[in-house]
């Protein structure tokens, strides 16, 4: 209607008044915007010619404006907030929160954003279960339109955790899901923006919300932060990248110095930046003083009454272990006999009454009123089912398919086995496992050539990965290491049988290469040597599982996806809302891992065989083996020769080992995830053009590849985001890694590793046949059990690992499982909610299938006498150590 825009309806009315009395003065039509106005002028429509204004039209329009001005409705808003520990310190006047409602619609008269509607929220109810209710009442213009966002300023004296705001509108209630910490005004004077549960692609965002969308991302990117501001404050919400240069502590002890992990020398994913000062003695390392910053909403919600779970205790572990160590007799010595290991479960360890460990590890500490407390471990399910299974060959083989680390068994596709390392440095590359040894061990079932051709030979191969570390690890105190290969034969009933284990020590300046092949024995000496060789091979698998299958491939590689998503995808972006439940608490648990698990001298270094080289080894694997396009389950199975593509097969692949519990259940879970992601993506991206035009989506994926995983940015296997299928593949892979992959690698840790002879995390002495002294040989022949106990971890190492695995295997009471409850934004959109319900139904069906499979005794890798059922991919679980349950995210 006008040639120049006004800044508000009131200004427009003033213009109309001016025009009524001075219509001949064209300057009255031009009214500059008020200084400092927060709104942005919206683009004008094409008026197809110049503007014309008549007095009669203006008079009618003025009357209409005045009439509409008084048309307002009362809108009540109820805010739900979690009461934080210590309770809220309410302001004297009760004006706790300033709340603004932002319309998603422009004013049709001014073509501008509508003024926000404001009120102060006042505390009206504390319900006794840790929640506060705040009420506000808004005088909302009748034509305000859809509320697209709310803005909140916290006038409390401390932070508050906002769960949601419910607006009672004439057309029905509207809920804004917040689930966020809001800092007090004294710390952060800017208003926090929360968008409605309606999702928008960037180019479909309502005009009045575009500026808020951009401003919120700039805040998360740290663009509003002063340069050189130093360490991030707790209340800040900045997401940025850094290398792993904070695991060492050279200022405390030169022996705790560690190389920077990340960069050309040691490629690695990036972590969250903290802004801490560099160490005094090594400027390339970051100091470890104080808390490890993560953006506030990434931290665990410490609401009143929350259980003190494994998530919270990780940071306190360094204080727990010295007290346990003090209660042990000769903590650095081996257990004297197997009965002393079993006593950990049957009698326990006496602890001083004032140790104070019961509140932190209540599952393990039995409190007594008058006597000392007892640290008594729960019996792991493996021990309950069959206390002797751990020493049998069939269980050793079964656990490669249905145990803690089903990610490493691979098909033998080349023969003879040969190292790819430089023979001038490491010695003869040819394996000593020959076809004759294989034929002898499979006992005429078929020839070696038939076994190779029919895909009957499988391998756990840690030879080339470990060989460069063997001599370095052997220089550490109380440590031993070999490079290993373990060969298996696939029987007709789909079970594996171990055939041979090869252990290798490389040459050095003083000694030639040493290696030997061990096979299942039929006399006492060869049986003991075979059992000891298995112990070494299983130890290698246990270390690889913890550092690679678990830490690197889930925790570590997930963090760049999370950082990039928060920096590049708006909270109202549909892909952000799809992935957000898969990101919850991962950055926080990773920060705590850097504090006490993977740090110099931490649990991993002190209890697992790589010692202080743990992260270097992890970096080597990332550099040589990790690739995004094989992190999805079908691609992973195909890359290891455990499956081949087959369009006629149920899941599009045919398994090489039909009874492969992890893969059997995992493929069903993968298909359910992929179908859910497909339905979701195709709803918001009806064609490839929508994918290409989404600047936030493209920015996210570019930042993942070029910064978060920047050390591998030039790899040719990175998928591009050009089509719907590209996006479906990327999102499904990330969702799988966070949920199914992590659950399979994590929640069985105590069940299989709690009895440490089944999964020793380190070996402390060499094989008794490796250049033995007379004393070593004599002890082996006279007391082979003593040799084995000396090979196992020490008392201190074993108990530390057992406590840690118990905590890591525990589901908290507030765990969020796949398919259990929909996100609010999913429920808001009927098409998406219907797709979610189908997803939930498929997961419920999967539970039933898993139960049926676990009682089918023809499936010998998951059912039978004393066999631990494979339940790690059952979606739902009760709290505690259950050996089942698939949470959305890597949160422990």
Tab-separated table of C-alpha atoms in Angstrom, residues 459-751:
chain	number	residue	atom	x	y	z
A	459	UNK	CA	40.866	-64.763	10.749
A	460	UNK	CA	41.392	-62.442	13.683
A	461	UNK	CA	44.359	-60.526	12.325
A	462	UNK	CA	46.222	-58.100	14.609
A	463	UNK	CA	49.621	-58.900	13.135
A	464	UNK	CA	50.558	-55.830	11.110
A	465	UNK	CA	48.795	-53.429	13.456
A	466	UNK	CA	50.595	-54.625	16.580
A	467	UNK	CA	54.027	-55.540	15.223
A	468	UNK	CA	55.389	-51.927	15.238
A	469	UNK	CA	54.366	-51.602	18.895
A	470	UNK	CA	55.693	-54.899	20.273
A	471	UNK	CA	59.186	-53.778	21.214
A	472	UNK	CA	57.973	-50.382	22.503
A	473	UNK	CA	55.342	-51.939	24.760
A	474	UNK	CA	57.821	-54.489	26.076
A	475	UNK	CA	59.955	-51.630	27.373
A	476	UNK	CA	57.112	-50.560	29.687
A	477	UNK	CA	56.913	-51.910	33.234
A	478	UNK	CA	55.185	-55.233	33.687
A	479	UNK	CA	54.118	-55.392	30.028
A	480	UNK	CA	54.372	-57.842	27.189
A	481	UNK	CA	53.059	-57.898	23.647
A	482	UNK	CA	53.098	-59.989	20.498
A	483	UNK	CA	51.668	-59.498	17.046
A	484	UNK	CA	49.035	-62.174	16.530
A	485	UNK	CA	46.934	-64.047	14.002
A	486	UNK	CA	44.183	-66.471	14.984
A	487	UNK	CA	42.769	-68.751	12.273
A	488	UNK	CA	39.323	-70.416	12.439
A	489	UNK	CA	37.494	-73.056	10.422
A	490	UNK	CA	33.752	-72.808	9.736
A	491	UNK	CA	31.919	-76.058	10.451
A	492	UNK	CA	28.747	-77.214	8.723
A	493	UNK	CA	26.646	-76.195	11.746
A	494	UNK	CA	27.786	-72.545	11.356
A	495	UNK	CA	30.133	-72.613	14.346
A	496	UNK	CA	33.789	-71.651	14.195
A	497	UNK	CA	36.627	-73.861	15.392
A	498	UNK	CA	40.048	-72.351	16.224
A	499	UNK	CA	42.775	-73.912	14.078
A	500	UNK	CA	45.985	-72.050	14.868
A	501	UNK	CA	47.407	-68.986	16.608
A	502	UNK	CA	50.633	-67.358	15.482
A	503	UNK	CA	52.540	-65.065	17.849
A	504	UNK	CA	55.389	-62.895	16.581
A	505	UNK	CA	58.057	-60.734	18.143
A	506	UNK	CA	59.854	-58.575	15.560
A	507	UNK	CA	63.589	-58.354	15.247
A	508	UNK	CA	65.520	-55.573	16.916
A	509	UNK	CA	69.174	-54.526	16.995
A	510	UNK	CA	70.036	-57.245	19.509
A	511	UNK	CA	67.755	-60.142	18.602
A	512	UNK	CA	66.334	-61.846	15.535
A	513	UNK	CA	62.628	-62.215	14.896
A	514	UNK	CA	60.838	-64.795	17.071
A	515	UNK	CA	57.564	-66.442	16.116
A	516	UNK	CA	55.712	-69.660	16.686
A	517	UNK	CA	52.436	-71.286	15.699
A	518	UNK	CA	50.319	-72.914	18.393
A	519	UNK	CA	47.506	-75.367	17.736
A	520	UNK	CA	44.967	-77.130	19.974
A	521	UNK	CA	46.874	-79.710	21.976
A	522	UNK	CA	46.318	-83.314	22.951
A	523	UNK	CA	48.885	-83.611	25.703
A	524	UNK	CA	49.325	-81.551	28.875
A	525	UNK	CA	52.173	-79.347	27.685
A	526	UNK	CA	50.697	-78.482	24.289
A	527	UNK	CA	47.275	-77.887	25.889
A	528	UNK	CA	48.768	-75.384	28.334
A	529	UNK	CA	50.766	-73.664	25.586
A	530	UNK	CA	47.631	-73.432	23.458
A	531	UNK	CA	45.670	-71.950	26.378
A	532	UNK	CA	48.397	-69.379	27.005
A	533	UNK	CA	48.498	-68.478	23.288
A	534	UNK	CA	44.718	-67.974	23.393
A	535	UNK	CA	45.176	-65.704	26.401
A	536	UNK	CA	47.541	-63.482	24.417
A	537	UNK	CA	45.296	-63.440	21.338
A	538	UNK	CA	42.171	-62.663	23.389
A	539	UNK	CA	44.033	-59.887	25.180
A	540	UNK	CA	44.834	-58.311	21.813
A	541	UNK	CA	41.177	-58.524	20.853
A	542	UNK	CA	40.128	-57.003	24.193
A	543	UNK	CA	42.441	-54.029	23.727
A	544	UNK	CA	41.394	-53.517	20.127
A	545	UNK	CA	37.752	-53.703	21.147
A	546	UNK	CA	38.093	-51.017	23.809
A	547	UNK	CA	40.294	-48.617	21.847
A	548	UNK	CA	38.967	-49.090	18.325
A	549	UNK	CA	35.590	-50.849	18.066
A	550	UNK	CA	34.298	-48.932	21.081
A	551	UNK	CA	36.192	-45.678	21.698
A	552	UNK	CA	37.371	-44.696	18.199
A	553	UNK	CA	34.525	-45.901	16.000
A	554	UNK	CA	31.692	-44.688	18.236
A	555	UNK	CA	32.665	-42.089	20.882
A	556	UNK	CA	35.505	-40.376	19.043
A	557	UNK	CA	34.198	-40.387	15.475
A	558	UNK	CA	30.729	-39.236	16.540
A	559	UNK	CA	31.937	-35.989	18.123
A	560	UNK	CA	32.685	-34.133	14.847
A	561	UNK	CA	29.182	-34.918	13.545
A	562	UNK	CA	27.739	-33.369	16.715
A	563	UNK	CA	29.920	-30.262	16.694
A	564	UNK	CA	29.222	-29.606	13.006
A	565	UNK	CA	25.478	-30.168	13.426
A	566	UNK	CA	25.221	-27.595	16.186
A	567	UNK	CA	27.312	-25.087	14.241
A	568	UNK	CA	25.602	-25.488	10.873
A	569	UNK	CA	22.100	-26.920	11.377
A	570	UNK	CA	19.471	-24.778	13.049
A	571	UNK	CA	17.534	-26.286	15.919
A	572	UNK	CA	14.466	-26.076	13.649
A	573	UNK	CA	16.203	-27.993	10.838
A	574	UNK	CA	14.511	-31.368	10.213
A	575	UNK	CA	17.813	-33.264	9.963
A	576	UNK	CA	19.037	-31.730	13.215
A	577	UNK	CA	15.830	-32.878	14.881
A	578	UNK	CA	16.194	-36.352	13.397
A	579	UNK	CA	19.797	-36.748	14.589
A	580	UNK	CA	19.629	-34.859	17.885
A	581	UNK	CA	18.558	-37.854	20.028
A	582	UNK	CA	21.544	-39.743	18.593
A	583	UNK	CA	23.853	-36.957	19.837
A	584	UNK	CA	22.686	-36.588	23.453
A	585	UNK	CA	25.432	-36.545	26.087
A	586	UNK	CA	28.160	-37.919	23.789
A	587	UNK	CA	30.351	-34.831	24.101
A	588	UNK	CA	30.016	-34.921	27.884
A	589	UNK	CA	30.940	-38.588	28.219
A	590	UNK	CA	33.877	-38.022	25.855
A	591	UNK	CA	35.121	-35.131	27.980
A	592	UNK	CA	34.990	-37.363	31.043
A	593	UNK	CA	36.830	-40.065	29.132
A	594	UNK	CA	39.618	-37.563	28.479
A	595	UNK	CA	39.664	-36.860	32.206
A	596	UNK	CA	39.967	-40.392	33.549
A	597	UNK	CA	39.806	-43.121	30.886
A	598	UNK	CA	42.074	-42.317	27.938
A	599	UNK	CA	44.287	-39.735	29.661
A	600	UNK	CA	47.967	-40.264	30.440
A	601	UNK	CA	48.159	-42.715	33.329
A	602	UNK	CA	44.397	-43.265	33.171
A	603	UNK	CA	42.436	-46.497	33.225
A	604	UNK	CA	43.130	-47.487	29.613
A	605	UNK	CA	46.872	-46.790	29.762
A	606	UNK	CA	47.358	-48.480	33.126
A	607	UNK	CA	45.229	-51.576	32.477
A	608	UNK	CA	45.310	-52.346	28.725
A	609	UNK	CA	48.297	-53.668	26.789
A	610	UNK	CA	49.075	-50.610	24.601
A	611	UNK	CA	49.910	-48.612	27.736
A	612	UNK	CA	51.000	-45.046	27.002
A	613	UNK	CA	50.782	-45.765	23.263
A	614	UNK	CA	47.001	-46.277	23.405
A	615	UNK	CA	45.910	-43.156	21.532
A	616	UNK	CA	48.814	-43.439	19.086
A	617	UNK	CA	47.600	-46.927	18.203
A	618	UNK	CA	44.061	-45.595	17.862
A	619	UNK	CA	45.380	-42.898	15.524
A	620	UNK	CA	47.154	-45.500	13.376
A	621	UNK	CA	43.928	-47.451	12.943
A	622	UNK	CA	42.014	-44.280	12.095
A	623	UNK	CA	44.645	-43.381	9.512
A	624	UNK	CA	44.900	-46.793	7.875
A	625	UNK	CA	41.525	-48.456	8.332
A	626	UNK	CA	38.706	-46.047	9.207
A	627	UNK	CA	36.454	-44.907	6.393
A	628	UNK	CA	32.969	-43.499	6.642
A	629	UNK	CA	31.552	-45.545	3.778
A	630	UNK	CA	32.164	-48.833	5.642
A	631	UNK	CA	30.774	-47.732	9.018
A	632	UNK	CA	27.245	-48.765	8.091
A	633	UNK	CA	26.536	-52.399	8.995
A	634	UNK	CA	25.989	-53.946	5.518
A	635	UNK	CA	29.084	-52.226	4.113
A	636	UNK	CA	31.121	-53.262	7.168
A	637	UNK	CA	30.112	-56.914	6.755
A	638	UNK	CA	30.893	-56.853	3.027
A	639	UNK	CA	34.295	-55.240	3.610
A	640	UNK	CA	35.282	-58.083	5.967
A	641	UNK	CA	33.990	-60.796	3.628
A	642	UNK	CA	31.247	-61.706	6.082
A	643	UNK	CA	28.524	-60.888	3.556
A	644	UNK	CA	28.014	-60.459	-0.170
A	645	UNK	CA	25.483	-58.274	-1.915
A	646	UNK	CA	22.395	-60.263	-2.919
A	647	UNK	CA	19.207	-58.495	-3.970
A	648	UNK	CA	17.216	-61.693	-3.392
A	649	UNK	CA	18.328	-61.948	0.241
A	650	UNK	CA	16.145	-60.581	3.026
A	651	UNK	CA	18.351	-57.615	3.882
A	652	UNK	CA	20.027	-57.189	0.504
A	653	UNK	CA	23.087	-59.143	1.650
A	654	UNK	CA	23.793	-62.843	2.170
A	655	UNK	CA	25.866	-63.754	5.222
A	656	UNK	CA	28.954	-65.923	4.789
A	657	UNK	CA	28.323	-67.367	8.277
A	658	UNK	CA	24.552	-67.957	8.536
A	659	UNK	CA	24.474	-68.080	12.356
A	660	UNK	CA	26.168	-64.745	13.101
A	661	UNK	CA	24.051	-63.349	15.981
A	662	UNK	CA	25.405	-59.799	15.844
A	663	UNK	CA	24.809	-59.575	12.096
A	664	UNK	CA	21.471	-61.435	12.157
A	665	UNK	CA	19.966	-59.042	14.706
A	666	UNK	CA	21.941	-56.030	13.531
A	667	UNK	CA	20.679	-56.212	9.951
A	668	UNK	CA	17.085	-56.163	11.172
A	669	UNK	CA	17.871	-53.109	13.277
A	670	UNK	CA	19.712	-51.479	10.366
A	671	UNK	CA	16.732	-52.028	8.043
A	672	UNK	CA	14.327	-50.546	10.598
A	673	UNK	CA	16.547	-47.483	11.015
A	674	UNK	CA	16.982	-47.046	7.278
A	675	UNK	CA	13.254	-47.291	6.567
A	676	UNK	CA	12.529	-44.707	9.287
A	677	UNK	CA	15.226	-42.359	7.952
A	678	UNK	CA	13.971	-42.860	4.380
A	679	UNK	CA	10.398	-41.922	5.287
A	680	UNK	CA	11.628	-38.897	7.215
A	681	UNK	CA	14.038	-37.612	4.577
A	682	UNK	CA	11.606	-38.013	1.673
A	683	UNK	CA	8.953	-36.064	3.542
A	684	UNK	CA	11.171	-32.992	3.866
A	685	UNK	CA	13.206	-33.539	0.671
A	686	UNK	CA	10.785	-34.580	-2.093
A	687	UNK	CA	13.552	-34.407	-4.709
A	688	UNK	CA	17.316	-34.084	-5.089
A	689	UNK	CA	17.066	-30.355	-5.717
A	690	UNK	CA	15.902	-29.802	-2.131
A	691	UNK	CA	19.039	-31.583	-0.904
A	692	UNK	CA	21.328	-29.500	-3.087
A	693	UNK	CA	19.652	-26.190	-2.194
A	694	UNK	CA	19.832	-26.768	1.569
A	695	UNK	CA	22.751	-24.527	2.497
A	696	UNK	CA	22.723	-25.576	6.161
A	697	UNK	CA	22.824	-29.263	5.264
A	698	UNK	CA	25.644	-28.778	2.774
A	699	UNK	CA	27.530	-26.647	5.299
A	700	UNK	CA	27.187	-29.361	7.939
A	701	UNK	CA	28.502	-32.139	5.742
A	702	UNK	CA	31.315	-29.982	4.378
A	703	UNK	CA	32.428	-29.125	7.912
A	704	UNK	CA	32.303	-32.802	8.958
A	705	UNK	CA	34.597	-33.792	6.110
A	706	UNK	CA	36.920	-30.794	5.976
A	707	UNK	CA	37.313	-29.920	9.655
A	708	UNK	CA	35.856	-32.508	12.036
A	709	UNK	CA	37.430	-35.368	10.078
A	710	UNK	CA	39.772	-33.015	8.251
A	711	UNK	CA	42.785	-35.316	8.456
A	712	UNK	CA	40.986	-37.550	5.937
A	713	UNK	CA	39.311	-34.813	3.895
A	714	UNK	CA	41.005	-35.840	0.631
A	715	UNK	CA	39.863	-39.464	0.750
A	716	UNK	CA	37.821	-40.434	-2.328
A	717	UNK	CA	35.279	-42.524	-0.420
A	718	UNK	CA	33.449	-39.643	1.277
A	719	UNK	CA	29.845	-39.616	0.009
A	720	UNK	CA	28.530	-36.408	-1.500
A	721	UNK	CA	25.165	-35.009	-0.530
A	722	UNK	CA	23.488	-34.614	-3.899
A	723	UNK	CA	20.455	-36.880	-3.730
A	724	UNK	CA	17.908	-38.203	-1.274
A	725	UNK	CA	19.680	-41.579	-1.242
A	726	UNK	CA	22.987	-39.877	-0.387
A	727	UNK	CA	21.383	-38.184	2.602
A	728	UNK	CA	19.567	-41.349	3.692
A	729	UNK	CA	22.840	-43.294	3.624
A	730	UNK	CA	24.764	-40.689	5.627
A	731	UNK	CA	22.078	-40.239	8.284
A	732	UNK	CA	21.390	-43.971	8.660
A	733	UNK	CA	25.106	-44.663	9.117
A	734	UNK	CA	25.442	-42.029	11.838
A	735	UNK	CA	22.285	-43.238	13.586
A	736	UNK	CA	23.517	-46.857	13.453
A	737	UNK	CA	26.957	-46.041	14.874
A	738	UNK	CA	25.416	-44.098	17.765
A	739	UNK	CA	22.827	-46.740	18.585
A	740	UNK	CA	23.299	-50.318	17.361
A	741	UNK	CA	27.079	-50.324	16.946
A	742	UNK	CA	27.702	-48.737	20.338
A	743	UNK	CA	25.166	-50.909	22.165
A	744	UNK	CA	26.714	-54.097	20.783
A	745	UNK	CA	30.205	-52.949	21.799
A	746	UNK	CA	29.353	-51.537	25.220
A	747	UNK	CA	26.555	-53.088	27.224
A	748	UNK	CA	27.987	-56.600	27.349
A	749	UNK	CA	31.307	-55.465	28.777
A	750	UNK	CA	30.724	-56.631	32.330
A	751	UNK	CA	28.903	-59.783	31.235
